[in-house]
CSV table of C-alpha atoms and ligand atoms in Angstrom, one decimal:
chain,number,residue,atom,x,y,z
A,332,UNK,CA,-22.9,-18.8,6.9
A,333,UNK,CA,-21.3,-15.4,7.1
A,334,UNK,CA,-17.8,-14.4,7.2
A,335,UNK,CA,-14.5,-12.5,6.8
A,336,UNK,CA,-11.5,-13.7,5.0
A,337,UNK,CA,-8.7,-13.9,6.9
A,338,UNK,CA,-6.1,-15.2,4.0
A,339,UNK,CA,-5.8,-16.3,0.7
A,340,UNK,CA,-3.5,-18.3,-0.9
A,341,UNK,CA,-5.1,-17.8,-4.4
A,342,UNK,CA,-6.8,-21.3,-4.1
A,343,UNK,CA,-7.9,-21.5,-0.5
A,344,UNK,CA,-9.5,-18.6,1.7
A,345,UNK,CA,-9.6,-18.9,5.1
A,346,UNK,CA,-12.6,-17.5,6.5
A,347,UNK,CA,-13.4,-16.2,9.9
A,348,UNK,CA,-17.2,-16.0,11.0
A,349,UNK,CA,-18.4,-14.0,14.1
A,350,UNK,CA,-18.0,-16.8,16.3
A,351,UNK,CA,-14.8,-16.4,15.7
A,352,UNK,CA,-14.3,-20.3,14.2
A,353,UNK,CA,-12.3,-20.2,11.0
A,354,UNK,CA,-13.2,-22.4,8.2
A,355,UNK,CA,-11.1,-23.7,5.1
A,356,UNK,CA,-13.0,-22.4,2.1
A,357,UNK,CA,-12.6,-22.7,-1.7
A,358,UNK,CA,-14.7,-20.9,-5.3
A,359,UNK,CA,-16.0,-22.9,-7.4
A,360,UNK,CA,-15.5,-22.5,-11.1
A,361,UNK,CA,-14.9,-19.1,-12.4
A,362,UNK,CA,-16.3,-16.0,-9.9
A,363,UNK,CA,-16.4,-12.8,-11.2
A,364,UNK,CA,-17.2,-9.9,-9.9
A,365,UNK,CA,-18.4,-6.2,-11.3
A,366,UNK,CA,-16.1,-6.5,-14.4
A,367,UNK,CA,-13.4,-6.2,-12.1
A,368,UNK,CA,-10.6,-8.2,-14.2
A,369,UNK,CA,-8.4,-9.8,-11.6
A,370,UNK,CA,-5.9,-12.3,-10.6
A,371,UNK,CA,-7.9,-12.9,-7.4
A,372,UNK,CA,-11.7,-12.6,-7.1
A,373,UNK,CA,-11.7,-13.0,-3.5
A,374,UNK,CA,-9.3,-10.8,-1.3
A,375,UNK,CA,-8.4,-10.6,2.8
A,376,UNK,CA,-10.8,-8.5,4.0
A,377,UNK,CA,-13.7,-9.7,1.5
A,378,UNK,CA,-17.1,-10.5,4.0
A,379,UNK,CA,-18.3,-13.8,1.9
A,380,UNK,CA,-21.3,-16.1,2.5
A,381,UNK,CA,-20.4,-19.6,2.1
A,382,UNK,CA,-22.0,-22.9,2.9
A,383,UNK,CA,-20.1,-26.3,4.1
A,384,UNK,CA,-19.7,-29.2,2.2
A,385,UNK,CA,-18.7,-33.0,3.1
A,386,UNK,CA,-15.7,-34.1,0.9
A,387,UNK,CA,-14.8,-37.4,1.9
A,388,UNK,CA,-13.5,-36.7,6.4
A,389,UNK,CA,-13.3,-33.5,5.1
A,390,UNK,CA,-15.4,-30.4,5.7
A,391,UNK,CA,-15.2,-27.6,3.9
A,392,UNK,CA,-16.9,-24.1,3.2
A,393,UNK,CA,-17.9,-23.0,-0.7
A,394,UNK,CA,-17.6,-19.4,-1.2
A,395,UNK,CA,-21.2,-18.4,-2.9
A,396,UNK,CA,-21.2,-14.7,-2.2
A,397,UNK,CA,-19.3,-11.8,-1.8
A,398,UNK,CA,-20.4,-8.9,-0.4
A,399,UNK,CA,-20.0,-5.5,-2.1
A,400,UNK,CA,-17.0,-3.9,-1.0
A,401,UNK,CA,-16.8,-1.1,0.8
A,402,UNK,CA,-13.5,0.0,-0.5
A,403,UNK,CA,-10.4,-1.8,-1.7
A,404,UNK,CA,-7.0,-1.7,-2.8
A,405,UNK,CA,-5.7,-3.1,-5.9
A,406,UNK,CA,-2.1,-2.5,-8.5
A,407,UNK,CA,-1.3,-3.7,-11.5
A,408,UNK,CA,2.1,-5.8,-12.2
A,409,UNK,CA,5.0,-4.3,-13.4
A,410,UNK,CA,5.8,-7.1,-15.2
A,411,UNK,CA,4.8,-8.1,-18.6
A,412,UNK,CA,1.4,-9.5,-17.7
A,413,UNK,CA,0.0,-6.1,-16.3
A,414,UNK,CA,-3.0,-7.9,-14.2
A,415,UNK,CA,-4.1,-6.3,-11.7
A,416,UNK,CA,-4.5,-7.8,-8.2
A,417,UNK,CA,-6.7,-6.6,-5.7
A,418,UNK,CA,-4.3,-6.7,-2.4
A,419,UNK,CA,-6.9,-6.2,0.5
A,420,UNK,CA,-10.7,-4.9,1.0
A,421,UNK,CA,-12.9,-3.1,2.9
A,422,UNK,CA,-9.6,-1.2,4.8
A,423,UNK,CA,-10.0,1.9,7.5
A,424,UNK,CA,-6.3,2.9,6.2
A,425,UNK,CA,-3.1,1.9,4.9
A,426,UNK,CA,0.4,2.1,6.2
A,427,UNK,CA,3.1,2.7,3.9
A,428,UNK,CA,6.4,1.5,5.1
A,429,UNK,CA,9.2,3.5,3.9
A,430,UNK,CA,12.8,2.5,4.4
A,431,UNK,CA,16.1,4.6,3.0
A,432,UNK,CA,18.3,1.4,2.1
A,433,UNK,CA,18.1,-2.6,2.7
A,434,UNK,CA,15.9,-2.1,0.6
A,435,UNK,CA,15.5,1.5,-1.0
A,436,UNK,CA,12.3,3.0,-1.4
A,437,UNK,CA,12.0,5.6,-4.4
A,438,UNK,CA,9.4,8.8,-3.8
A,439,UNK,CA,8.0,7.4,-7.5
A,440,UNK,CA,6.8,4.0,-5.3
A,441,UNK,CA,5.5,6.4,-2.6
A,442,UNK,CA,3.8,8.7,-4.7
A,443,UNK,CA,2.3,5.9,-6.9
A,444,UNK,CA,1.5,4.1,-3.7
A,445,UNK,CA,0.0,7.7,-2.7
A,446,UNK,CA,-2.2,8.0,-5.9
A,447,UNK,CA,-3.8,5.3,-5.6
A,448,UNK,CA,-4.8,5.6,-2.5
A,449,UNK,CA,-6.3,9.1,-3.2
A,450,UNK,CA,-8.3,7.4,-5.9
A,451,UNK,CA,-10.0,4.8,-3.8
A,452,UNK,CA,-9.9,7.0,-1.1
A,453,UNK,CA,-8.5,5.6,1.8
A,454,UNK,CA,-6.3,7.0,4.4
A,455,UNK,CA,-2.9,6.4,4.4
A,456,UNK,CA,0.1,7.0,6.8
A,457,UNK,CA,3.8,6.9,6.1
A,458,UNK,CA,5.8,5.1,8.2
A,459,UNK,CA,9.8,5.6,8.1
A,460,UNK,CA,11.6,2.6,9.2
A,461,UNK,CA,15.1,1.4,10.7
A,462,UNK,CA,15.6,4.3,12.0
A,463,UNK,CA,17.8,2.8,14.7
A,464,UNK,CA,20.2,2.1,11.8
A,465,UNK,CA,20.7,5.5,9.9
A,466,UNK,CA,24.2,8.3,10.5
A,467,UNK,CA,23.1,11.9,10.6
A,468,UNK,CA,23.0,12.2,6.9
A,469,UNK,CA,20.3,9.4,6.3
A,470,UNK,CA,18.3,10.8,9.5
A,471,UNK,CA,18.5,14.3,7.3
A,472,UNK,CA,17.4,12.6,4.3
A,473,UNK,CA,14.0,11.4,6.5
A,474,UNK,CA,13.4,14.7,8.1
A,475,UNK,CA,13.5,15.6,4.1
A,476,UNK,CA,11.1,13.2,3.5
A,477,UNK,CA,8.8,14.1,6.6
A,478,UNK,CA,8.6,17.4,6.1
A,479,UNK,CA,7.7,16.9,2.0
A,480,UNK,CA,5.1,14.8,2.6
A,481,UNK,CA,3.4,16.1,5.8
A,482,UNK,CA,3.4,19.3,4.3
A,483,UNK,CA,0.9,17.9,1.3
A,484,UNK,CA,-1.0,16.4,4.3
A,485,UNK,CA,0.0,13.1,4.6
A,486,UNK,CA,1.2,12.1,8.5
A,487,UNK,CA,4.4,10.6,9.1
A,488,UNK,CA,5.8,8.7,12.0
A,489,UNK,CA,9.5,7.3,11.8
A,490,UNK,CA,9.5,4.4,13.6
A,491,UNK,CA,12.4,1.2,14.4
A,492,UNK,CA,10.0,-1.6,14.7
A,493,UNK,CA,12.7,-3.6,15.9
A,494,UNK,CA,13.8,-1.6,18.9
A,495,UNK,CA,9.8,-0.8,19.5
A,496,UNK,CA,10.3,3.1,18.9
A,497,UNK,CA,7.7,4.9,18.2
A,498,UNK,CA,5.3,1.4,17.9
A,499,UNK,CA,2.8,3.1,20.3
A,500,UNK,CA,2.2,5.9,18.2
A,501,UNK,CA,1.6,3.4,15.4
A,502,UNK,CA,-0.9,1.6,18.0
A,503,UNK,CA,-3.0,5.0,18.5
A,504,UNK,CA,-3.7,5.4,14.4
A,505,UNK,CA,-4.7,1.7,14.3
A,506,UNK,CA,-7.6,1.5,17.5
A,507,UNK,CA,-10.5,0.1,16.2
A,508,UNK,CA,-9.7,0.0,12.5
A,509,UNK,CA,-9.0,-2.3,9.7
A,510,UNK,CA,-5.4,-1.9,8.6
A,511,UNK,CA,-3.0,-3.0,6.1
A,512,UNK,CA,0.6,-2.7,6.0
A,513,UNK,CA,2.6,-2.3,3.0
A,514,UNK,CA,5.9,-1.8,1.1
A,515,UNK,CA,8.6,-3.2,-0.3
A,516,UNK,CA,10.0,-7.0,0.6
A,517,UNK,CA,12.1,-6.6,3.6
A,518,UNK,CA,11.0,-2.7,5.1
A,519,UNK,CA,10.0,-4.6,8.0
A,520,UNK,CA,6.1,-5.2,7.8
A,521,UNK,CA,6.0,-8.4,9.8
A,522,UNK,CA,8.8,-7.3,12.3
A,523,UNK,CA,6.4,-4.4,13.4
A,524,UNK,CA,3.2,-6.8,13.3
A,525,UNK,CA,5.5,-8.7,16.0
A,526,UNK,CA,5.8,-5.8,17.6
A,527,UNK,CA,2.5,-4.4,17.7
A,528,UNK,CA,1.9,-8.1,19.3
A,529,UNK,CA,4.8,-10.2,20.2
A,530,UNK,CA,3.2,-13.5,20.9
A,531,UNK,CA,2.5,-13.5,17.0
A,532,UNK,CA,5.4,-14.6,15.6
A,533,UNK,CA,5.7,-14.0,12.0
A,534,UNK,CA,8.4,-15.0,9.9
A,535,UNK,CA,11.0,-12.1,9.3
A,536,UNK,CA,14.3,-12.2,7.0
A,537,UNK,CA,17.4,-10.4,6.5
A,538,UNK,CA,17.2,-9.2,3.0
A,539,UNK,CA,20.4,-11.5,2.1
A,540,UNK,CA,18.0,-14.7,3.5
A,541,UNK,CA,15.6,-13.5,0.9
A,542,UNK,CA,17.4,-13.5,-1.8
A,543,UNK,CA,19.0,-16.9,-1.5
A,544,UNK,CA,15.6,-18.4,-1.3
A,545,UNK,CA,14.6,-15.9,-4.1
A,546,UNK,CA,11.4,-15.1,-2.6
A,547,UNK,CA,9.3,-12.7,-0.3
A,548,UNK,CA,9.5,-13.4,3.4
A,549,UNK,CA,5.7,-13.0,3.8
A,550,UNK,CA,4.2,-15.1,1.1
A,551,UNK,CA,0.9,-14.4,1.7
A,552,UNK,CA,-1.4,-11.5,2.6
A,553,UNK,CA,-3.0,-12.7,6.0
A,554,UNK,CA,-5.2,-10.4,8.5
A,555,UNK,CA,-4.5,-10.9,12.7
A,556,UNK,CA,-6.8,-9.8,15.5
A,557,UNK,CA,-4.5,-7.5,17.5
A,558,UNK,CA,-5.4,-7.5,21.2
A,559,UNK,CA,-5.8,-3.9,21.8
A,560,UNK,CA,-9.7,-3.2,19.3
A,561,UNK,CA,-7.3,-3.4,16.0
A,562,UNK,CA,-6.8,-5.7,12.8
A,563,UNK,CA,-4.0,-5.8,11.3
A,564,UNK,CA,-3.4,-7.3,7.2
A,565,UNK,CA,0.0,-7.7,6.3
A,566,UNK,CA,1.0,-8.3,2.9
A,567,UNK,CA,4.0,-9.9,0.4
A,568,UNK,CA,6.0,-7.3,-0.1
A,569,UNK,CA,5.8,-5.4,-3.4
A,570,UNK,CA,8.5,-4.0,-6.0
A,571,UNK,CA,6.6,-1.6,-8.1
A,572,UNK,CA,3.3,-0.1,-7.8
A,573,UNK,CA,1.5,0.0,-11.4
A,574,UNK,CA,-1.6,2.3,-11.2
A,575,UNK,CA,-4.9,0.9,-12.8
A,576,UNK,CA,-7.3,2.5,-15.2
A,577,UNK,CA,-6.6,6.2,-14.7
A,578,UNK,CA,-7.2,8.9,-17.2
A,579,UNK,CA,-5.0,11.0,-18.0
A,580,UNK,CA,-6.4,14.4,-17.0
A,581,UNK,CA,-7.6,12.6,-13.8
A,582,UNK,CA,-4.0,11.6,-11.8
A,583,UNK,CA,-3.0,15.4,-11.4
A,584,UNK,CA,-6.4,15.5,-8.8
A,585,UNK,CA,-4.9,12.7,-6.5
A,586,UNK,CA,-1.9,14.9,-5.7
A,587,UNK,CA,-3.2,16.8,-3.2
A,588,UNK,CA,-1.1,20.1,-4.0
A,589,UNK,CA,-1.6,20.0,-7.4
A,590,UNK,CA,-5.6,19.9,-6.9
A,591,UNK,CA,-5.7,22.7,-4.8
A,592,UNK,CA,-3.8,25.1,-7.1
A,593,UNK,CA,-5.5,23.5,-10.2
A,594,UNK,CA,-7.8,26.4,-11.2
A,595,UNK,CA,-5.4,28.7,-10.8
A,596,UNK,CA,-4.0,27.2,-13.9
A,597,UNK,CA,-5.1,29.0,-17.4
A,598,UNK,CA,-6.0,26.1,-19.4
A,599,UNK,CA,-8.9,24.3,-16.9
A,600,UNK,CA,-7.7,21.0,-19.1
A,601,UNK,CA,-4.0,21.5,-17.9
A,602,UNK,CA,-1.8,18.8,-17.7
A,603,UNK,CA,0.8,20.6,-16.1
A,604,UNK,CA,3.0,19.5,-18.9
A,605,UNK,CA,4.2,21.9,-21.7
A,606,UNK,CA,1.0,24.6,-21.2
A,607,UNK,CA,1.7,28.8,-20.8
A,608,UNK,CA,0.4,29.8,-17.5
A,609,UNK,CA,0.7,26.9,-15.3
A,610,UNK,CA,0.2,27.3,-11.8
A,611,UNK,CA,1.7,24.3,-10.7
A,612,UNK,CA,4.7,24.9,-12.9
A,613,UNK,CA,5.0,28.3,-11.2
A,614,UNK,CA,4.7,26.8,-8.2
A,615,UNK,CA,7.4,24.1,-9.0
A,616,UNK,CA,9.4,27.1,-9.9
A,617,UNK,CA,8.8,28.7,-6.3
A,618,UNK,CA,9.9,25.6,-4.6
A,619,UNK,CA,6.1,25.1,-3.3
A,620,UNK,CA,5.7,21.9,-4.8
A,621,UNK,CA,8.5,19.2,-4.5
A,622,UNK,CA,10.7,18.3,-7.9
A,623,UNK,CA,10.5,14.3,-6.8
A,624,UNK,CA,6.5,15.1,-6.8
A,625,UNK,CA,6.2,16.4,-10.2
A,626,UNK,CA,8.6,13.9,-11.7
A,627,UNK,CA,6.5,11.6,-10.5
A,628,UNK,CA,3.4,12.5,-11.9
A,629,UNK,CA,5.1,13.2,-15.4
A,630,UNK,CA,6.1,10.0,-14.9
A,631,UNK,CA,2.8,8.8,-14.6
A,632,UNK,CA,0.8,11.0,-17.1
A,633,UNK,CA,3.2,9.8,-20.0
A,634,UNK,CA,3.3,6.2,-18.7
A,635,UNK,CA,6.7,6.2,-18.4
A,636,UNK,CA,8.3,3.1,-16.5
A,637,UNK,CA,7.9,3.5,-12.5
A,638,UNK,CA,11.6,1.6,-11.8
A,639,UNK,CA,14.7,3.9,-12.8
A,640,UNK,CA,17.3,5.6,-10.3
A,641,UNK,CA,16.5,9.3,-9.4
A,642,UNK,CA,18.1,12.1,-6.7
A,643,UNK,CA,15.5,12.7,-4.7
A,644,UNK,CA,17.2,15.2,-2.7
A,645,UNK,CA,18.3,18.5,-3.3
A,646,UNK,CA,21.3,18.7,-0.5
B,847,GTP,N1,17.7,-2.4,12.1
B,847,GTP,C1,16.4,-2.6,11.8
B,847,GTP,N2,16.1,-3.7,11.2
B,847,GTP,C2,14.8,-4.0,11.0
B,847,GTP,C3,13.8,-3.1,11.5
B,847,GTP,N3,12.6,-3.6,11.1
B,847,GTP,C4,12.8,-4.7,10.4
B,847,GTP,N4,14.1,-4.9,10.4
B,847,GTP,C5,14.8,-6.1,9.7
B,847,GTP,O1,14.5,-6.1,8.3
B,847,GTP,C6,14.4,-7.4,7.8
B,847,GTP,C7,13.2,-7.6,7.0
B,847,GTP,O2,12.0,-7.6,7.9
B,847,GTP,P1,10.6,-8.2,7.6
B,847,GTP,O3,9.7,-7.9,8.7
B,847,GTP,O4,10.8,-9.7,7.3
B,847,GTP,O5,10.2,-7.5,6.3
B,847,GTP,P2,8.9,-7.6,5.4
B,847,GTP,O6,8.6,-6.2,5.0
B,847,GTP,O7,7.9,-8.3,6.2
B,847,GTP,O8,9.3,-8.4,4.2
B,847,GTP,P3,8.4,-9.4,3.2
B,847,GTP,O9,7.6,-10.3,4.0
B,847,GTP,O10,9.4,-10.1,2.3
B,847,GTP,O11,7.6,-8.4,2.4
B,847,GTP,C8,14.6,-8.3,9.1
B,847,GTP,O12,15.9,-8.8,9.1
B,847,GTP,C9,14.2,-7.4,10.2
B,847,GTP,O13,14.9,-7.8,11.4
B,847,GTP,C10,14.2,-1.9,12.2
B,847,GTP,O14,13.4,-1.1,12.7
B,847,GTP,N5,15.6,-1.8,12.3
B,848,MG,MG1,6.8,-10.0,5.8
B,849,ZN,ZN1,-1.4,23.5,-15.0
């Protein structure tokens, strides 16, 4: 039997066949894939063969095959451990939700979030959230924002998925694709699945909720079948964005503005670091490139930590 997983809870998968009848499936024993060392073999979005089996009034399906990926996304912990966990496979495109405060997103999350993407080359969209709750100032600080990034090439959309606005131009990207939501615990990712599709449901939290019961809201990474042609995966919220197995001499390519100025540089090994004749440095010096761009890829290129306080704006 063939299928799609719909969820995983690390032990269990729930997996969806054409028919559209979901089945309760488990590994067994160790299942590894192309040397890809994970926390989780399987993923949502993983098409898996599987067979049933009788386990007492219980029936249920053994995961025997996965089938190669077509893409997927995966980060490494910021903790201690630094495994790497693949969050969702086989994706159309990703949707970063971006919120000023309750809780704050850094540009170093985005532009991580933004580099890996590049790297396994999926689309991704920024969304701007809670919008319905920012003065002037904050609204300025999102233009900011906008403009940076769309400017690169990335499209941006601020949206208040709790008042619905701009949820239909969120519904437009998302016809007839596979896509994932993601971002920090509490930007709102499960308040806009509900309002992509009310009868859904999902849990949602204040941030204060959260923290008394000292975990994510969304617990689990689980896909839906919208009604309008789209799927929709949406994830545990995530605090820092570890990239995996990148050289060096590689990240500077998956920032789109550095790429396209690289061989303008004198050096064709340039890091952009400390080298004469830099044509990104010039460009950083021309205001072309964003500040909160390069620090974050100096950030990344020496390995520095992702998670300290920076001014992102210029004012
Ligand atoms: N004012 C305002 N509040 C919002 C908006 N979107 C979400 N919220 C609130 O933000 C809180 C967190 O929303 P969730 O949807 O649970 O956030 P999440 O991203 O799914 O969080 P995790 O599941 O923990 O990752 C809830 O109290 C929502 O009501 C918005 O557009 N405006
Ligand atoms: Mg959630
Ligand atoms: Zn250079």
């Amino acid at each position: 039997m063939q299928g799609t997983v719909y969820k995983s809870t690390g032990s269990w998968y729930s997996v969806k066949t054409e028919e559209g009848i979901f089945y309760k499936c488990r590994i067994k024993g160790k299942f590894r894939i192309q040397g890809i060392k994970s926390t989780n073999p399987i993923a949502v979005g993983d098409k898996v063969e599987f067979h049933l089996e009788e386990k007492g009034d219980e029936t249920v399906g053994v995961i025997s095959h996965i089938e190669e990926r077509r893409n997927y996304i995966i980060r490494k912990s910021v903790n201690l451990s630094k495994q790497t966990h693949i969050i969702a496979a086989n994706l159309d495109q990703v949707f970063l939700l971006v919120t000023l405060n309750n809780p704050t997103t850094y540009t170093s999350f985005i532009d991580r979030f933004l580099v890996t993407c590049e790297a396994y080359d999926i689309s991704v969209v920024l969304l701007f959230n809670k919008m319905d709750v920012y003065n002037d100032k904050e609204k300025k600080e999102v233009d900011y924002m906008v403009n940076l990034y769309e400017k690169i090439g990335y499209h941006c959309i601020e949206i208040a998925a709790k008042e619905g606005l701009n949820v239909d131009k969120v519904k437009e990207y998302m016809i007839g694709k596979v896509s994932m939501f993601s971002g920090h615990s509490g930007v709102g990712k499960s308040t806009l699945v509900n309002a992509l599709q009310p009868g859904l449901q999902l849990k949602t939290a204040e941030i204060s909720e959260q923290h008394l019961q000292g975990q994510h809201t969304t617990t689990f990474a689980e896909m839906y079948d919208l009604s309008f042609e789209a799927k929709i995966i949406d994830t545990p919220g995530i605090k820092g964005f570890g990239i995996v197995d990148m050289e060096k001499d590689e990240i500077g390519d998956y920032f789109p503005e550095f790429f396209k100025l690289k061989s303008e540089c004198k050096f064709n090994n340039c890091l952009h670091l400390d080298e004469p004749k830099c044509a990104i440095k010039n460009a950083l010096e021309e205001d072309e490139i964003a500040w909160s761009r390069y620090r974050s890829y100096v950030q990344m290129v020496t390995g520095e930590e992702e998670n300290y306080r920076m001014d992102i704006h210029k004012v």
